[in-house]
mmCIF file of C-alpha atoms in Angstrom:
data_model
loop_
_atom_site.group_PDB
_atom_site.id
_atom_site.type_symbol
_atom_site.label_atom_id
_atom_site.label_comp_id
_atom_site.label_asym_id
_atom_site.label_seq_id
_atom_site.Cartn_x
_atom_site.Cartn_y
_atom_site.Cartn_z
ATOM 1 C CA UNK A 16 90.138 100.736 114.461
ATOM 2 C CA UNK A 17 88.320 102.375 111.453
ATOM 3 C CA UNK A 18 90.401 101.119 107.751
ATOM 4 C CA UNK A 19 88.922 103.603 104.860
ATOM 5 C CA UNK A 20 89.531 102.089 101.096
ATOM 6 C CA UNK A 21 90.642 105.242 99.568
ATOM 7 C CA UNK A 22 91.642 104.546 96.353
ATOM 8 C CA UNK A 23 91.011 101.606 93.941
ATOM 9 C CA UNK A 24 92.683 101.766 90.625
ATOM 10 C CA UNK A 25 94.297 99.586 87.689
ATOM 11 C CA UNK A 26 98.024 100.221 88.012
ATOM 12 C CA UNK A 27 99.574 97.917 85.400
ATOM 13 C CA UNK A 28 98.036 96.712 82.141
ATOM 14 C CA UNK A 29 98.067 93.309 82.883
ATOM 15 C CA UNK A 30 97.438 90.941 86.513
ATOM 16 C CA UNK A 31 99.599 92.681 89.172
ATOM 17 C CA UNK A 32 102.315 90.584 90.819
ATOM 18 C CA UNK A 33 103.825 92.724 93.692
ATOM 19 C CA UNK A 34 103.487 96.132 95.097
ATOM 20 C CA UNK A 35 105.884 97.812 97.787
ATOM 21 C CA UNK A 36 105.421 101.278 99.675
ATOM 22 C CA UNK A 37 107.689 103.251 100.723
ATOM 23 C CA UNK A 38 108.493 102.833 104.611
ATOM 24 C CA UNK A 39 110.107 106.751 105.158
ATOM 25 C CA UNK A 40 107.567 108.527 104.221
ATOM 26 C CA UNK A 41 104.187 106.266 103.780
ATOM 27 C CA UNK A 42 103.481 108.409 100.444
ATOM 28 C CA UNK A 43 105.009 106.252 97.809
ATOM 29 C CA UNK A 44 103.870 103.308 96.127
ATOM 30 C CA UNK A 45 105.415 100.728 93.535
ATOM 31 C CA UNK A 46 103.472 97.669 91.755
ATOM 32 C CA UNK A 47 104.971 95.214 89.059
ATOM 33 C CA UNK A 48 103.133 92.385 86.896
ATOM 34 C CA UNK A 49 102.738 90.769 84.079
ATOM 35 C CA UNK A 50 102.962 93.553 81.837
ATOM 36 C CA UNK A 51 106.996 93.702 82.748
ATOM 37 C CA UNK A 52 106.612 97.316 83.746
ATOM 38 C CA UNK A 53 107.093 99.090 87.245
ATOM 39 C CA UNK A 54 104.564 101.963 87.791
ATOM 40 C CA UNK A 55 105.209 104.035 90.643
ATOM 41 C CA UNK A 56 102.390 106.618 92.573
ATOM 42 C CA UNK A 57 101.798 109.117 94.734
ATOM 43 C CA UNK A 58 99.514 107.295 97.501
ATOM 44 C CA UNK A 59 96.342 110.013 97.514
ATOM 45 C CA UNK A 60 96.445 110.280 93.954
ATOM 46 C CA UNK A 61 95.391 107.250 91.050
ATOM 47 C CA UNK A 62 97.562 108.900 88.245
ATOM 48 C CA UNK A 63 100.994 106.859 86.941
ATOM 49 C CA UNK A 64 103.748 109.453 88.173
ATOM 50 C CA UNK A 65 106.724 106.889 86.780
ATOM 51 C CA UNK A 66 106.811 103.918 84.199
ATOM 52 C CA UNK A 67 109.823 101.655 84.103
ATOM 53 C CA UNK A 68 110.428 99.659 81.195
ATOM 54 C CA UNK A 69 113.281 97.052 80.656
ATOM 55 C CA UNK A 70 112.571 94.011 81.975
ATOM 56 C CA UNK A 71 111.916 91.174 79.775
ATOM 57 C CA UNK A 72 109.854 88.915 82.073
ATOM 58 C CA UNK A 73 107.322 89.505 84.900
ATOM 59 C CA UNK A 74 107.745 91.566 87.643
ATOM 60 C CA UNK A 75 107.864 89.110 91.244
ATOM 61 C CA UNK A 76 109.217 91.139 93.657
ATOM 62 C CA UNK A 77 109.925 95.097 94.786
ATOM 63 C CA UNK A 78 111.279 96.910 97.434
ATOM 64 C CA UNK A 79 112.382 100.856 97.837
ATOM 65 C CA UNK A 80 115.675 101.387 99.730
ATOM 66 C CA UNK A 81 115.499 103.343 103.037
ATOM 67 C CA UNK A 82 116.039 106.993 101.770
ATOM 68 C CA UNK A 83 113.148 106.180 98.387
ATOM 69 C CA UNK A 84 115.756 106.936 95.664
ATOM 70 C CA UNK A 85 115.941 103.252 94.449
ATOM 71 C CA UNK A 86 113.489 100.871 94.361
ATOM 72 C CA UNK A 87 114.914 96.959 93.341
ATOM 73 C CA UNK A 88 112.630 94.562 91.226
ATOM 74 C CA UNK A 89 113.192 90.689 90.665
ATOM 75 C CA UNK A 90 111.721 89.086 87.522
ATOM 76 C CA UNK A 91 110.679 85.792 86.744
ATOM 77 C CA UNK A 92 113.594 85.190 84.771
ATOM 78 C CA UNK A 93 115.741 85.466 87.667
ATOM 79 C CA UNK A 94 117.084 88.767 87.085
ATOM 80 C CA UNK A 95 117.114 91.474 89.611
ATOM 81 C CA UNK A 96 117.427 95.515 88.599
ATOM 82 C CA UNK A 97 117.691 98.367 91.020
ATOM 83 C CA UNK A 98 116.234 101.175 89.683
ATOM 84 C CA UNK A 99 117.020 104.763 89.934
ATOM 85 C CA UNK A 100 114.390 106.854 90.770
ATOM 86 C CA UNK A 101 115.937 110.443 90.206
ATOM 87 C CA UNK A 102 117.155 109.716 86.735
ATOM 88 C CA UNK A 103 113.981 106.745 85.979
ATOM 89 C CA UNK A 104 117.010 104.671 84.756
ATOM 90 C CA UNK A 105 118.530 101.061 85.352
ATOM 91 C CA UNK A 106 121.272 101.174 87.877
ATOM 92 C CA UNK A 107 122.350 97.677 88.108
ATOM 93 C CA UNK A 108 120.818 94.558 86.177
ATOM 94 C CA UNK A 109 122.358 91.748 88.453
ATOM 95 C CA UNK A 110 121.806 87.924 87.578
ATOM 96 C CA UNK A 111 122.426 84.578 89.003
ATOM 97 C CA UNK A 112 118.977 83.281 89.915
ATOM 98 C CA UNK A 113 117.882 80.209 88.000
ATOM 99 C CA UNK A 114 114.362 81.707 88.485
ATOM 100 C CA UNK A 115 111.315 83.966 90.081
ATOM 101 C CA UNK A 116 113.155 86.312 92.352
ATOM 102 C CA UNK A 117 110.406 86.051 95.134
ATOM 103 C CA UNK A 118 111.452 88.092 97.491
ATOM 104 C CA UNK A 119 114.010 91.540 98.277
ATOM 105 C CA UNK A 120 115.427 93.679 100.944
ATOM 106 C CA UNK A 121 118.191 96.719 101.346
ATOM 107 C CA UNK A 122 120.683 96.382 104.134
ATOM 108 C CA UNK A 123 119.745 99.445 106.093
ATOM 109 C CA UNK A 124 123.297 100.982 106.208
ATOM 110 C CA UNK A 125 125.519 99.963 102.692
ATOM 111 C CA UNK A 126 124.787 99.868 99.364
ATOM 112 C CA UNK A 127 124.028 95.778 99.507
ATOM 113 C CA UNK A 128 120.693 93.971 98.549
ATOM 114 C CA UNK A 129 119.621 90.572 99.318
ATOM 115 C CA UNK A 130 117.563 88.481 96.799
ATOM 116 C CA UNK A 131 115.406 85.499 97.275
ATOM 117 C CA UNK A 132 114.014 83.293 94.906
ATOM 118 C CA UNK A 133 112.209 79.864 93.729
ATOM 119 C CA UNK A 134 115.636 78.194 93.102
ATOM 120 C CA UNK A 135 115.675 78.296 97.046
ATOM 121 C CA UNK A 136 118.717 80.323 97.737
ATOM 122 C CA UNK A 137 119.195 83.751 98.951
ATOM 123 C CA UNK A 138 121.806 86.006 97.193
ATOM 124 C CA UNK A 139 123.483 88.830 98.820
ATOM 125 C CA UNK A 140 125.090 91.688 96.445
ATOM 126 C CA UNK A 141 126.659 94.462 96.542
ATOM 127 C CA UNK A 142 124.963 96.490 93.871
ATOM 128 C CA UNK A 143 127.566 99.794 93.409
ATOM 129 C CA UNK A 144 130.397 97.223 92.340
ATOM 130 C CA UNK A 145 130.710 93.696 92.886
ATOM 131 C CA UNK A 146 127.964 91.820 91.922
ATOM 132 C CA UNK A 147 126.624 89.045 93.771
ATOM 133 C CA UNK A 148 128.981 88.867 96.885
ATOM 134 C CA UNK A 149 127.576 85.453 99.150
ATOM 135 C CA UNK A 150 124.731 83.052 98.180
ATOM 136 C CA UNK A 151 123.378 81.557 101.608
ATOM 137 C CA UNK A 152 121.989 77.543 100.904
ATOM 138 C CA UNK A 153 119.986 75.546 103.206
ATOM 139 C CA UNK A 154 116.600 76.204 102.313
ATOM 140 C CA UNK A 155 114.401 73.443 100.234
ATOM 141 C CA UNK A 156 111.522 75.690 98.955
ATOM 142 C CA UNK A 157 110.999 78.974 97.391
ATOM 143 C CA UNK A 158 112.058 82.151 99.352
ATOM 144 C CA UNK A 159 108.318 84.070 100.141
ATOM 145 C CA UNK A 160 110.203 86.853 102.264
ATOM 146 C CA UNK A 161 113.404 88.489 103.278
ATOM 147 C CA UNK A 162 114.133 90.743 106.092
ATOM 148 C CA UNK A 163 117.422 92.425 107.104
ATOM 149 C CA UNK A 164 118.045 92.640 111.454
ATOM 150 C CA UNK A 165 117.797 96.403 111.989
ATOM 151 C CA UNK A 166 121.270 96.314 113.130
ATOM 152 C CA UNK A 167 122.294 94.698 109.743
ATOM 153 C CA UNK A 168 123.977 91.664 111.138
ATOM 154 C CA UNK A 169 121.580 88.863 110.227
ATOM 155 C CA UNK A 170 119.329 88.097 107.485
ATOM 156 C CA UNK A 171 115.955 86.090 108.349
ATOM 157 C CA UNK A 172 113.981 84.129 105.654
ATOM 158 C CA UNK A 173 111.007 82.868 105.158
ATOM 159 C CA UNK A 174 110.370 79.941 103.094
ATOM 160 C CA UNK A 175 107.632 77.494 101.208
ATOM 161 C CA UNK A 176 109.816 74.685 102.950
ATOM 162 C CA UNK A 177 107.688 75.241 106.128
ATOM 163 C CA UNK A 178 110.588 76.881 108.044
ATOM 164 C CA UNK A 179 112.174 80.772 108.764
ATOM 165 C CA UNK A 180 115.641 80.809 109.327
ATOM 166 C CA UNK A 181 117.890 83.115 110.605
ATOM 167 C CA UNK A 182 121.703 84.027 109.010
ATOM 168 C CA UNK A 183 124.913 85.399 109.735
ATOM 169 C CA UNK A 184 125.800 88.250 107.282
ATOM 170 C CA UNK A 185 129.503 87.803 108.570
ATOM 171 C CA UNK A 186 130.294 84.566 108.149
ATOM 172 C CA UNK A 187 127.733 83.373 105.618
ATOM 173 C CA UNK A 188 126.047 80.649 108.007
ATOM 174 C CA UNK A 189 122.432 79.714 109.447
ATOM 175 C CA UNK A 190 122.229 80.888 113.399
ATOM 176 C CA UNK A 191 118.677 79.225 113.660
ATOM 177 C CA UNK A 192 115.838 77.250 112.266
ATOM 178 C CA UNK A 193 112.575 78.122 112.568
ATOM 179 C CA UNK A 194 109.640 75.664 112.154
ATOM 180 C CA UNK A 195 105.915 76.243 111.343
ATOM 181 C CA UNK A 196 103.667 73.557 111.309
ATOM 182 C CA UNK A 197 104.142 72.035 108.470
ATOM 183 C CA UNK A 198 103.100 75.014 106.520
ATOM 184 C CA UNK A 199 104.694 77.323 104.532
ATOM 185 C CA UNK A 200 106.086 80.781 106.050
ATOM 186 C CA UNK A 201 104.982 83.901 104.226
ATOM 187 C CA UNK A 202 106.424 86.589 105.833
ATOM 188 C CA UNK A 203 108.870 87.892 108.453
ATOM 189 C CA UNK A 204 109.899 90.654 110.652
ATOM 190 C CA UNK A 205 112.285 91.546 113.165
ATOM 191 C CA UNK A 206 111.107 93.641 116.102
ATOM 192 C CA UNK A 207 112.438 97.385 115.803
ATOM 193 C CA UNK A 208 114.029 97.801 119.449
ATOM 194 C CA UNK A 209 113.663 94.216 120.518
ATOM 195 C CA UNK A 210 115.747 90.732 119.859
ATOM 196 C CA UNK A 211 112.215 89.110 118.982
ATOM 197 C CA UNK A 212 111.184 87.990 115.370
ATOM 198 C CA UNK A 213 107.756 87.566 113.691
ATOM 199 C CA UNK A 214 106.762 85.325 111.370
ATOM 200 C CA UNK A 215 103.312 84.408 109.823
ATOM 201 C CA UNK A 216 102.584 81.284 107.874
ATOM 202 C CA UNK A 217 99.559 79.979 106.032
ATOM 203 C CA UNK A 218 98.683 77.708 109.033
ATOM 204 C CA UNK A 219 97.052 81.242 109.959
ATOM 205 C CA UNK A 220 98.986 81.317 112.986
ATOM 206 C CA UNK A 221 101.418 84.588 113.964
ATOM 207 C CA UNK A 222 104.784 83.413 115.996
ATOM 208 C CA UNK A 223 106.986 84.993 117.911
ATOM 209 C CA UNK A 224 110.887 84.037 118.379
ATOM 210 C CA UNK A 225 113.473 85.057 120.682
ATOM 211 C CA UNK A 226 116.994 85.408 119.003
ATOM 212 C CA UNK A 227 118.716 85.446 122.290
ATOM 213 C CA UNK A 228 117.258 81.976 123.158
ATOM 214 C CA UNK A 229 116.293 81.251 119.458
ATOM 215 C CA UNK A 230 113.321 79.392 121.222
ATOM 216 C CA UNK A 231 109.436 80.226 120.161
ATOM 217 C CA UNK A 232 108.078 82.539 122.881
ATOM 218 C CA UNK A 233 104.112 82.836 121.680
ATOM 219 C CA UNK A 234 101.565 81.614 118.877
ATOM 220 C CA UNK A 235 98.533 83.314 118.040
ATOM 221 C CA UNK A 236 95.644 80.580 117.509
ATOM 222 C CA UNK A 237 95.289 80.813 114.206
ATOM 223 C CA UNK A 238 91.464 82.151 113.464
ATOM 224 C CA UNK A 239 91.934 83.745 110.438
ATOM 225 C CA UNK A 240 93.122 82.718 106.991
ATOM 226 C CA UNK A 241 97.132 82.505 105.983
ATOM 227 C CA UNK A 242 99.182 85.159 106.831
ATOM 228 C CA UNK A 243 100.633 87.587 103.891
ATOM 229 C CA UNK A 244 102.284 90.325 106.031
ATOM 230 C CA UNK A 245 103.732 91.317 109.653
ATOM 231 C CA UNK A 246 104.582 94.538 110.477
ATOM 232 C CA UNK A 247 105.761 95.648 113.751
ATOM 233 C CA UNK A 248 104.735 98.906 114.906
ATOM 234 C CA UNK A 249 107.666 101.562 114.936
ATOM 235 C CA UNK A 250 107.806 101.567 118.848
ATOM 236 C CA UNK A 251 107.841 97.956 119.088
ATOM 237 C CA UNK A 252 104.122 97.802 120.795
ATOM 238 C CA UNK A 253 101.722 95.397 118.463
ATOM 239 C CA UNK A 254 102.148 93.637 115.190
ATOM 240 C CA UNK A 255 99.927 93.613 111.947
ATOM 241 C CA UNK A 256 98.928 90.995 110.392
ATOM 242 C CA UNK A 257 96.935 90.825 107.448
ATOM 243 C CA UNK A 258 95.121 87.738 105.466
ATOM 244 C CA UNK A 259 93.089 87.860 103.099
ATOM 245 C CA UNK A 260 89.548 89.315 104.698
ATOM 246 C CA UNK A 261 90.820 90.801 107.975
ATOM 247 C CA UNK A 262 93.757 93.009 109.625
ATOM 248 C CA UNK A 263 94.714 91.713 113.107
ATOM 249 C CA UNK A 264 96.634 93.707 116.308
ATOM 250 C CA UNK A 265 98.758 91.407 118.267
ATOM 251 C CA UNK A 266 100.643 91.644 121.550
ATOM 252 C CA UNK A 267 103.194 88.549 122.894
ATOM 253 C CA UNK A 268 103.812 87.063 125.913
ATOM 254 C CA UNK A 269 100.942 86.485 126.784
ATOM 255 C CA UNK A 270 99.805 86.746 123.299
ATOM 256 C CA UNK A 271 96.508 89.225 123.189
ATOM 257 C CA UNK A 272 94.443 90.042 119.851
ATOM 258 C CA UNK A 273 94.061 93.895 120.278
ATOM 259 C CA UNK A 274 91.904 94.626 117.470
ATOM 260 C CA UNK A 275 90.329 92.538 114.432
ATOM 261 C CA UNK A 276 89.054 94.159 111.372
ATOM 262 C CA UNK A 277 87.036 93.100 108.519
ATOM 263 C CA UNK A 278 89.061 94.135 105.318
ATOM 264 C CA UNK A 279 88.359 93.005 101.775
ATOM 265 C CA UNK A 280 91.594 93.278 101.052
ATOM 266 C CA UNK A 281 91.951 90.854 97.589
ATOM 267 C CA UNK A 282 95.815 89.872 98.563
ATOM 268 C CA UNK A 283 97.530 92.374 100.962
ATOM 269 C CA UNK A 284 101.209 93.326 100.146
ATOM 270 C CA UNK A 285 102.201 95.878 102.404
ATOM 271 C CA UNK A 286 101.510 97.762 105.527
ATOM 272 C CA UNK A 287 103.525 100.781 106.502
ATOM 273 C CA UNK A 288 102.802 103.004 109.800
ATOM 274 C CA UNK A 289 103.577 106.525 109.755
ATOM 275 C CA UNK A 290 103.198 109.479 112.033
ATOM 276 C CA UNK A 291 100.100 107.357 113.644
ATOM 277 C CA UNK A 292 98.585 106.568 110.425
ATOM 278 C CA UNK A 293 98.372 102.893 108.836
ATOM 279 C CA UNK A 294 98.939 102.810 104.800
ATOM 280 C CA UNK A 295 98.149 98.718 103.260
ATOM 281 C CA UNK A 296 98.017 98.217 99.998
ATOM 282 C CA UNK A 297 96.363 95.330 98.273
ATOM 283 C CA UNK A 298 95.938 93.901 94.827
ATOM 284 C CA UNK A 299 93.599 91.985 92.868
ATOM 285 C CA UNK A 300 94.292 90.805 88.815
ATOM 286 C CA UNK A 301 95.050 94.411 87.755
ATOM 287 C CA UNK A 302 93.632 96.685 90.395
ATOM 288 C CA UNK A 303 95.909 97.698 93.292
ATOM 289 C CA UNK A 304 93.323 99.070 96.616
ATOM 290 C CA UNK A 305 94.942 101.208 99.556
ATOM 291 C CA UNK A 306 93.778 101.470 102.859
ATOM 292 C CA UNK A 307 94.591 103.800 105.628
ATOM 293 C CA UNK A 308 93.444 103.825 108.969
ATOM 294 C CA UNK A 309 94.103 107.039 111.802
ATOM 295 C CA UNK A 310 95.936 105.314 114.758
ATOM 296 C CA UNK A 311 94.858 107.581 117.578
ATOM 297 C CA UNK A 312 91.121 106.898 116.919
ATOM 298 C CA UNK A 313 90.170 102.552 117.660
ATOM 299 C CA UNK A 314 87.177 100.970 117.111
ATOM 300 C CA UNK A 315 86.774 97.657 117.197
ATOM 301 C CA UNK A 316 85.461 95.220 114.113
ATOM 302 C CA UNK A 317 84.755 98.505 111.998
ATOM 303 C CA UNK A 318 85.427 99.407 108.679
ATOM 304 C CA UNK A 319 84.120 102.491 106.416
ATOM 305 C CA UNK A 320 84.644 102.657 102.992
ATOM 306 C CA UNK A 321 84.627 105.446 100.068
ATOM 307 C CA UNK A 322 85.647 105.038 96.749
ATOM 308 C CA UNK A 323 87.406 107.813 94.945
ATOM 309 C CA UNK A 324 87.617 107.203 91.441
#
C-alpha cells in the first residue's frame, strides 16, 4: 500500500485536541483544541471553510452524524454541543458531565447521541428534546472511545480502566466485559456485517471479540506501538489500525498482518475508507496532516510523500 501526506496545515490557533472526518462522503474534516473553536475543511483544500465559536473550554471530542449536517463536540468542562452545520449555529448545549467529554457517537437511526467522559460514565441523550435520557455506570476510568452496534442495539466502550464493554441500549445494562492486558483500551469498532468487535489498546495488541459467544476469538502480537484507531473496512474484509509511526492491515481467525506501513503520523485520529480510497488524519500541537492511500493499488512497507502547502 502506497499512503501520500497530502496536506499539512495549522487548523486551530492553539494545540489541536481532536479531529473527526466525515464517514459518508470521506471529504469533510472537523478539528477542535485549545483555542475553544471548531474549524471545519474541505479535505483537498488547507483553507478554514467554517469556524464555530461558543464553547468556553477546550474542545476533547467530535463526531459528524451519518448524513454530515451536525457534527457534536464535548469540552473539557463537561459540556457537549451539537452543532448545526447548515445554519453554523448551536443546536443543543447538553450538560451533565463532571468533566472532559472524551469520547462521542450518533445512533445511526434517531436523533440520540452518546457521550463519554473522564468522570467514567457514558451518557445517552436524546438531543431534539429530552436531554440526557440514561447514564450507563460500571466503568472505573476515563471513556477513550464510543461506538454504536450498526444495528443500534448496543453501545461498546472503551476505557482507561483496561477493559471494553459492551451495553444494552434497551434496558440500560452491561452484556459483556472485555479485558486487555492490563492496559488501557483506546479504541473500538464493531464489524459492519459481522457479530465481531475490535478493539485496540496501548499494549499494542489488536483483539477481536465474538458477541455471540462474547469470548476473544484472535490477538494480533503486538509489534507496534499503542493503538489509537480501528476501522473495519466497509465489506467487513481487514481492519486498520494505526499507532503512532505505522498503519497496519489485519485479518482474524487466524489472525494475518496484510500490510504494514511506515507513517509519520504525529497522533492519528481517524481513518475513513471510501469508494476504495483510505482518508487518516493526524495531528501534531497545531498542525492537523491527512493521508490518503488508493486501495486497488498495494505495495508493501511503502510510503510517498508530497507536501502541498
Amino acid at each position: 500500500m502506497i499512503i501520500d501526506l497530502i496536506e499539512e496545515f495549522p487548523s486551530n490557533a492553539g494545540a489541536v485536541n481532536c479531529l473527526s472526518i466525515g464517514h459518508k462522503s470521506g471529504k469533510v474534516l472537523a478539528t477542535g483544541g485549545e483555542d475553544k473553536k471548531v474549524n471545519l475543511f474541505a479535505i483537498g483544500k488547507t483553507n478554514c471553510i467554517l469556524s464555530l465559536r461558543g464553547h468556553s473550554t477546550s474542545v476533547e471530542s467530535l463526531r459528524f452524524n451519518g448524513t454530515e449536517n451536525l457534527v457534536a463536540a464535548g469540552s473539557q468542562g463537561g459540556v457537549l454541543k451539537i452543532w448545526d452545520l447548515e445554519a453554523s449555529k448551536v443546536l443543543r448545549t447538553l450538560s451533565g458531565h463532571k468533566c472532559n467529554v472524551r469520547s462521542l457517537d450518533f445512533h445511526p437511526f434517531g436523533e440520540i447521541i452518546a457521550s463519554g467522559s473522564m468522570d467514567t460514565n457514558i451518557k445517552l441523550w436524546d438531543f431534539r428534546r429530552k436531554g440526557c435520557i440514561f447514564t450507563y455506570k460500571g466503568h472505573s476510568g476515563t471513556i477513550n472511545n464510543l461506538r454504536f452496534s450498526p444495528d443500534g442495539k448496543w453501545i461498546a466502550s472503551a476505557s482507561d480502566d483496561n477493559t471494553a464493554r459492551l451495553w444494552d441500549m434497551s434496558t440500560g445494562r452491561q452484556i459483556a466485559e472485555f479485558p486487555h492486558n492490563f492496559s488501557s483500551v483506546n479504541t473500538v469498532e464493531f464489524h459492519p456485517i459481522d457479530f465481531l468487535l475490535v478493539t485496540g489498546g496501548s499494549d499494542k495488541t489488536v483483539k477481536f471479540w465474538d458477541l455471540e459467544t462474547l469470548k476473544m476469538v484472535d490477538t494480533t502480537d503486538g509489534d507496534c506501538g499503542p493503538i489509537r484507531t480501528v476501522f473495519v473496512h466497509p465489506d467487513g474484509t481487514c481492519v486498520y489500525a494505526s499507532c503512532q509511526d505505522y498503519l497496519k492491515v489485519y485479518g482474524w481467525e487466524p489472525t494475518v498482518c496484510f500490510d504494514t506501513v511506515n507513517v509519520a503520523w504525529g497522533r492519528p485520529g481517524d481513518i475513513v475508507v471510501y469508494q476504495n480510497e483510505l482518508v487518516g488524519a493526524s495531528f501534531h500541537q497545531s498542525n492537523v496532516s491527512i493521508f490518503i492511500a488508493d486501495l486497488q493499488v498495494s505495495f508493501i512497507f511503502s510510503i510517498r510523500i508530497n507536501f502541498f502547502f
